[in-house]
Amino acid sequence: MPPPTGLSFRDLRSFLAVVEEGTFTDAAIRLGTTQASVSRHIGALERELGVRLLQRGGRVVTLTTTGRAVLRHARAIREEVEALRRVAADEDREIRVGYAWAALGAHTATVQREWARRHPGTELIFVNSTSRLAGLTEGLADVGVVRREPRTAGIGSALLGHEDRVAALPAQHPLARRRGLRMADFVGETLALDIQTGTTTAELWTPQQAPAAYREVHGTDEWLTVIAAGQALGLSSRATSAQYSRVGIVFRPVRDAPRLPVWLVWWREDPPWFVDELVALIRAEYGRPG
């Protein structure tokens, strides 16, 4: 016998209501419909499955042996449908924005507040991830903020703005006494690099004018810890200094460092409904003076 193809959730819902309420009349009251409608749905379900599910003799309806087996599966299906509805409802209430280092820096809270004003009941939630696409590939985020140009197949992107770079220095380091630095000031120093998601690479310097050594780290916390201990210097986005503070570290602008582009990324084949508006909002914030 071929598997049934016309199962209806309304039929299953009527079946469950009859079983749980005990009578067709009470089931109809619970569902806000008529007894005749409930009876039609039960009949359709039995015809589709090719079995009798209920014993209709007497005032109270009872389950057949097969009906008891079907009941377990019907309840499991109802739980799955309710879970799907909750997920769909949450999609409208929560937008997850992934980031690897510093979200949007000083713009983060402003963008969140403005989005909440425009869309009451919907929140922008920023979630940290140590992946190149800021949680997109792992399903942790709906969109991601990245500071490396996305060159991955299937990824849509929009340039949000540019950020200045800052040096992160141990507080006791001689360079920490200066108000600003230049790229040449890193010559002879050890530089902490996060090669997975960081924004600094050795290619920023010429071979003749470069740090003496590089120390590989993994993630922002390790980067900050190494610098605070005086084991390396750091070069990062201005957003990092806006979002993080650590005892023993000072941040100084690097005046001749190339500015850093900031991108929003998403799956090109499944663009979220909010992408265009969110991009416009963030671009407006990055475009404000100061």
CSV table of C-alpha atoms in Angstrom, one decimal:
chain,number,residue,atom,x,y,z
A,1,MET,CA,0.0,0.0,0.0
A,2,PRO,CA,1.5,3.4,-0.9
A,3,PRO,CA,2.0,5.9,2.0
A,4,PRO,CA,-0.7,8.4,2.7
A,5,THR,CA,-0.2,11.7,0.9
A,6,GLY,CA,-3.2,13.8,2.0
A,7,LEU,CA,-2.8,14.1,5.7
A,8,SER,CA,-4.1,17.3,7.1
A,9,PHE,CA,-3.0,18.9,10.3
A,10,ARG,CA,-6.7,20.0,10.8
A,11,ASP,CA,-7.7,16.4,10.7
A,12,LEU,CA,-5.0,15.5,13.3
A,13,ARG,CA,-6.0,18.5,15.5
A,14,SER,CA,-9.7,17.3,15.5
A,15,PHE,CA,-8.6,13.7,16.3
A,16,LEU,CA,-6.5,15.0,19.3
A,17,ALA,CA,-9.3,17.2,20.5
A,18,VAL,CA,-11.8,14.3,20.5
A,19,VAL,CA,-9.4,12.1,22.4
A,20,GLU,CA,-8.5,14.7,25.0
A,21,GLU,CA,-12.0,16.1,25.5
A,22,GLY,CA,-13.8,12.7,25.3
A,23,THR,CA,-16.7,13.7,23.1
A,24,PHE,CA,-17.3,15.2,19.6
A,25,THR,CA,-19.4,17.9,21.2
A,26,ASP,CA,-16.7,19.0,23.7
A,27,ALA,CA,-14.0,18.8,20.9
A,28,ALA,CA,-16.1,21.1,18.8
A,29,ILE,CA,-16.4,23.6,21.6
A,30,ARG,CA,-12.7,23.5,22.2
A,31,LEU,CA,-11.9,24.1,18.5
A,32,GLY,CA,-14.6,26.7,18.1
A,33,THR,CA,-16.4,24.8,15.3
A,34,THR,CA,-19.3,22.4,14.9
A,35,GLN,CA,-19.7,18.7,15.8
A,36,ALA,CA,-20.3,18.0,12.2
A,37,SER,CA,-17.0,19.6,11.1
A,38,VAL,CA,-15.1,17.6,13.7
A,39,SER,CA,-16.7,14.4,12.5
A,40,ARG,CA,-15.8,15.2,8.9
A,41,HIS,CA,-12.1,15.7,9.8
A,42,ILE,CA,-12.0,12.5,11.8
A,43,GLY,CA,-13.6,10.6,8.9
A,44,ALA,CA,-11.1,12.1,6.5
A,45,LEU,CA,-8.2,11.1,8.7
A,46,GLU,CA,-9.4,7.5,9.0
A,47,ARG,CA,-10.0,7.2,5.2
A,48,GLU,CA,-6.5,8.6,4.5
A,49,LEU,CA,-4.9,6.1,6.9
A,50,GLY,CA,-7.2,3.3,6.0
A,51,VAL,CA,-7.9,2.3,9.6
A,52,ARG,CA,-10.5,2.9,12.3
A,53,LEU,CA,-9.2,5.2,15.0
A,54,LEU,CA,-12.2,5.7,17.3
A,55,GLN,CA,-14.9,3.5,18.8
A,56,ARG,CA,-18.1,5.6,18.5
A,57,GLY,CA,-20.5,3.5,20.6
A,58,GLY,CA,-21.8,5.2,23.7
A,59,ARG,CA,-21.5,8.8,24.9
A,60,VAL,CA,-17.7,8.8,25.4
A,61,VAL,CA,-15.5,8.1,22.5
A,62,THR,CA,-12.7,5.5,23.0
A,63,LEU,CA,-9.6,4.7,21.0
A,64,THR,CA,-9.0,1.5,19.0
A,65,THR,CA,-5.7,-0.3,19.4
A,66,THR,CA,-4.5,1.4,16.2
A,67,GLY,CA,-5.9,4.7,17.4
A,68,ARG,CA,-3.7,4.5,20.5
A,69,ALA,CA,-0.6,4.0,18.4
A,70,VAL,CA,-1.6,6.9,16.0
A,71,LEU,CA,-2.2,9.1,19.1
A,72,ARG,CA,1.4,9.1,20.1
A,73,HIS,CA,2.6,10.2,16.7
A,74,ALA,CA,-0.2,12.8,16.4
A,75,ARG,CA,0.9,14.4,19.6
A,76,ALA,CA,4.5,14.4,18.4
A,77,ILE,CA,3.4,16.1,15.2
A,78,ARG,CA,1.5,18.7,17.1
A,79,GLU,CA,4.6,19.5,19.2
A,80,GLU,CA,6.7,19.9,16.1
A,81,VAL,CA,4.1,22.2,14.5
A,82,GLU,CA,4.0,24.3,17.7
A,83,ALA,CA,7.8,24.5,17.7
A,84,LEU,CA,7.8,25.7,14.1
A,85,ARG,CA,5.3,28.4,15.0
A,86,ARG,CA,7.5,29.5,17.9
A,87,VAL,CA,10.5,29.7,15.6
A,88,ALA,CA,8.6,31.7,13.0
A,89,ALA,CA,7.4,34.1,15.7
A,90,ASP,CA,10.9,34.5,17.0
A,91,GLU,CA,12.2,35.4,13.5
A,92,ASP,CA,10.1,38.5,13.7
A,93,ARG,CA,11.2,39.4,17.3
A,94,GLU,CA,14.9,38.8,17.2
A,95,ILE,CA,17.5,39.6,14.5
A,96,ARG,CA,20.9,38.1,15.2
A,97,VAL,CA,23.9,40.1,14.0
A,98,GLY,CA,27.2,38.1,14.3
A,99,TYR,CA,30.6,39.7,14.8
A,100,ALA,CA,34.1,38.4,15.3
A,101,TRP,CA,35.7,41.3,17.1
A,102,ALA,CA,33.9,44.5,17.9
A,103,ALA,CA,30.4,44.6,16.4
A,104,LEU,CA,29.9,48.2,15.3
A,105,GLY,CA,32.1,49.7,17.9
A,106,ALA,CA,30.7,53.0,19.2
A,107,HIS,CA,27.8,52.7,16.8
A,108,THR,CA,26.5,49.4,18.2
A,109,ALA,CA,24.1,50.7,20.9
A,110,THR,CA,22.9,53.6,18.7
A,111,VAL,CA,21.9,51.3,15.9
A,112,GLN,CA,20.2,48.9,18.4
A,113,ARG,CA,18.2,51.8,19.9
A,114,GLU,CA,17.2,53.2,16.5
A,115,TRP,CA,16.1,49.8,15.2
A,116,ALA,CA,14.0,49.2,18.3
A,117,ARG,CA,12.3,52.6,17.8
A,118,ARG,CA,11.5,51.8,14.2
A,119,HIS,CA,10.4,48.2,14.9
A,120,PRO,CA,8.9,47.9,18.4
A,121,GLY,CA,9.1,44.4,19.6
A,122,THR,CA,12.0,43.5,17.3
A,123,GLU,CA,15.5,43.4,18.8
A,124,LEU,CA,18.9,43.5,17.2
A,125,ILE,CA,21.0,40.9,19.1
A,126,PHE,CA,24.8,41.0,18.6
A,127,VAL,CA,26.4,37.6,19.0
A,128,ASN,CA,30.1,36.9,19.1
A,129,SER,CA,31.7,34.3,16.9
A,130,THR,CA,35.3,33.4,16.0
A,131,SER,CA,34.6,32.4,12.4
A,132,ARG,CA,35.5,34.3,9.3
A,133,LEU,CA,31.9,35.0,8.4
A,134,ALA,CA,30.9,36.0,12.0
A,135,GLY,CA,28.6,33.1,12.8
A,136,LEU,CA,26.8,33.0,9.4
A,137,THR,CA,28.1,29.5,8.3
A,138,GLU,CA,27.3,28.0,11.8
A,139,GLY,CA,23.7,29.4,11.8
A,140,LEU,CA,24.5,31.5,14.9
A,141,ALA,CA,23.6,34.7,13.0
A,142,ASP,CA,21.2,36.0,10.4
A,143,VAL,CA,23.8,38.5,9.1
A,144,GLY,CA,27.4,39.2,10.1
A,145,VAL,CA,29.7,42.2,10.5
A,146,VAL,CA,33.2,41.5,9.1
A,147,ARG,CA,36.2,43.6,8.4
A,148,ARG,CA,37.8,41.5,5.7
A,149,GLU,CA,36.3,41.7,2.2
A,150,PRO,CA,34.0,38.7,1.8
A,151,ARG,CA,35.1,36.6,-1.1
A,152,THR,CA,33.1,33.5,-0.4
A,153,ALA,CA,30.7,31.9,-3.0
A,154,GLY,CA,27.1,32.4,-2.1
A,155,ILE,CA,27.7,35.4,0.2
A,156,GLY,CA,26.0,38.7,-0.4
A,157,SER,CA,27.6,41.8,1.1
A,158,ALA,CA,27.3,45.5,1.5
A,159,LEU,CA,30.0,48.0,2.5
A,160,LEU,CA,28.9,49.8,5.6
A,161,GLY,CA,31.7,52.3,6.2
A,162,HIS,CA,35.4,52.7,7.1
A,163,GLU,CA,37.1,52.9,10.5
A,164,ASP,CA,40.5,54.3,11.6
A,165,ARG,CA,43.0,52.0,13.1
A,166,VAL,CA,44.5,52.2,16.6
A,167,ALA,CA,47.5,50.7,18.3
A,168,ALA,CA,46.9,48.7,21.5
A,169,LEU,CA,49.9,49.1,23.8
A,170,PRO,CA,50.9,47.8,27.2
A,171,ALA,CA,50.4,50.7,29.6
A,172,GLN,CA,54.1,50.7,30.6
A,173,HIS,CA,55.5,50.7,27.0
A,174,PRO,CA,57.4,53.8,26.0
A,175,LEU,CA,55.1,54.3,23.0
A,176,ALA,CA,52.1,54.6,25.3
A,177,ARG,CA,53.3,58.0,26.3
A,178,ARG,CA,52.6,59.4,22.9
A,179,ARG,CA,49.3,60.8,21.7
A,180,GLY,CA,49.5,59.1,18.3
A,181,LEU,CA,51.7,56.6,16.4
A,182,ARG,CA,52.8,55.9,12.9
A,183,MET,CA,53.2,52.5,11.2
A,184,ALA,CA,57.0,52.9,11.4
A,185,ASP,CA,56.7,52.8,15.2
A,186,PHE,CA,56.0,49.1,15.1
A,187,VAL,CA,59.5,48.4,13.6
A,188,GLY,CA,61.4,46.1,15.9
A,189,GLU,CA,58.4,45.2,18.0
A,190,THR,CA,56.5,42.0,18.4
A,191,LEU,CA,52.9,42.2,17.0
A,192,ALA,CA,50.0,40.1,18.0
A,193,LEU,CA,48.0,38.7,15.0
A,194,ASP,CA,44.7,36.8,14.9
A,195,ILE,CA,45.1,35.2,11.5
A,196,GLN,CA,41.6,33.7,11.6
A,197,THR,CA,39.4,36.8,12.1
A,198,GLY,CA,41.8,39.7,12.8
A,199,THR,CA,42.2,42.7,10.6
A,200,THR,CA,46.0,43.1,10.8
A,201,THR,CA,48.3,41.3,8.4
A,202,ALA,CA,52.1,41.4,7.8
A,203,GLU,CA,51.4,42.9,4.3
A,204,LEU,CA,50.6,46.3,5.9
A,205,TRP,CA,54.4,46.8,6.2
A,206,THR,CA,57.2,46.6,3.7
A,207,PRO,CA,59.9,44.0,4.4
A,208,GLN,CA,62.3,46.8,5.0
A,209,GLN,CA,60.1,48.4,7.6
A,210,ALA,CA,58.1,45.8,9.6
A,211,PRO,CA,57.7,44.5,13.1
A,212,ALA,CA,60.5,42.2,14.3
A,213,ALA,CA,58.2,39.3,15.1
A,214,TYR,CA,54.6,38.2,15.0
A,215,ARG,CA,52.7,36.3,17.8
A,216,GLU,CA,49.7,34.3,16.7
A,217,VAL,CA,46.6,34.6,18.9
A,218,HIS,CA,43.0,33.3,18.7
A,219,GLY,CA,40.3,35.8,19.4
A,220,THR,CA,39.9,39.1,21.1
A,221,ASP,CA,40.4,38.0,24.6
A,222,GLU,CA,43.7,36.3,24.0
A,223,TRP,CA,44.8,39.3,21.9
A,224,LEU,CA,44.1,41.6,24.9
A,225,THR,CA,45.7,39.3,27.4
A,226,VAL,CA,48.9,39.1,25.5
A,227,ILE,CA,49.2,42.8,25.1
A,228,ALA,CA,48.3,43.6,28.7
A,229,ALA,CA,51.1,41.2,29.8
A,230,GLY,CA,53.6,43.3,27.7
A,231,GLN,CA,54.3,40.3,25.4
A,232,ALA,CA,53.2,42.1,22.2
A,233,LEU,CA,51.7,45.2,20.6
A,234,GLY,CA,48.4,45.2,18.7
A,235,LEU,CA,46.9,47.0,15.7
A,236,SER,CA,43.2,47.0,15.3
A,237,SER,CA,40.1,48.9,14.3
A,238,ARG,CA,38.9,51.9,16.3
A,239,ALA,CA,35.8,49.9,17.1
A,240,THR,CA,38.0,47.6,19.2
A,241,SER,CA,39.0,50.4,21.5
A,242,ALA,CA,35.4,51.6,21.7
A,243,GLN,CA,34.0,48.2,22.7
A,244,TYR,CA,36.8,46.8,24.9
A,245,SER,CA,38.8,48.1,27.8
A,246,ARG,CA,41.4,46.1,29.7
A,247,VAL,CA,43.5,47.1,32.7
A,248,GLY,CA,47.1,47.6,31.5
A,249,ILE,CA,46.2,48.5,27.9
A,250,VAL,CA,46.0,51.9,26.3
A,251,PHE,CA,44.9,52.7,22.7
A,252,ARG,CA,46.5,55.3,20.5
A,253,PRO,CA,45.5,56.4,16.9
A,254,VAL,CA,47.8,55.3,14.1
A,255,ARG,CA,47.7,58.3,11.9
A,256,ASP,CA,49.1,56.9,8.6
A,257,ALA,CA,47.5,53.4,8.8
A,258,PRO,CA,45.0,52.6,6.0
A,259,ARG,CA,41.4,52.8,7.0
A,260,LEU,CA,39.5,49.6,7.5
A,261,PRO,CA,36.4,48.7,5.6
A,262,VAL,CA,33.4,47.3,7.4
A,263,TRP,CA,31.0,44.9,5.7
A,264,LEU,CA,27.6,43.3,6.4
A,265,VAL,CA,27.3,39.7,5.0
A,266,TRP,CA,24.4,37.3,4.5
A,267,TRP,CA,23.4,34.3,2.4
A,268,ARG,CA,22.8,35.6,-1.2
A,269,GLU,CA,20.1,33.0,-2.0
A,270,ASP,CA,18.2,33.8,1.2
A,271,PRO,CA,18.5,37.5,2.0
A,272,PRO,CA,16.8,38.4,5.3
A,273,TRP,CA,13.8,40.8,4.9
A,274,PHE,CA,15.6,43.5,6.9
A,275,VAL,CA,18.9,43.7,5.1
A,276,ASP,CA,18.3,46.9,3.0
A,277,GLU,CA,17.0,48.9,5.9
A,278,LEU,CA,19.7,47.7,8.3
A,279,VAL,CA,22.4,48.5,5.8
A,280,ALA,CA,21.0,52.0,5.3
A,281,LEU,CA,20.8,52.6,9.0
A,282,ILE,CA,24.3,51.5,9.7
A,283,ARG,CA,25.7,53.5,6.8
A,284,ALA,CA,24.0,56.6,8.1
A,285,GLU,CA,25.7,56.1,11.5
A,286,TYR,CA,29.1,55.6,10.0
A,287,GLY,CA,28.6,58.7,7.9
A,288,ARG,CA,28.0,61.0,10.9
A,289,PRO,CA,30.9,63.3,11.7
A,290,GLY,CA,33.1,62.5,14.7
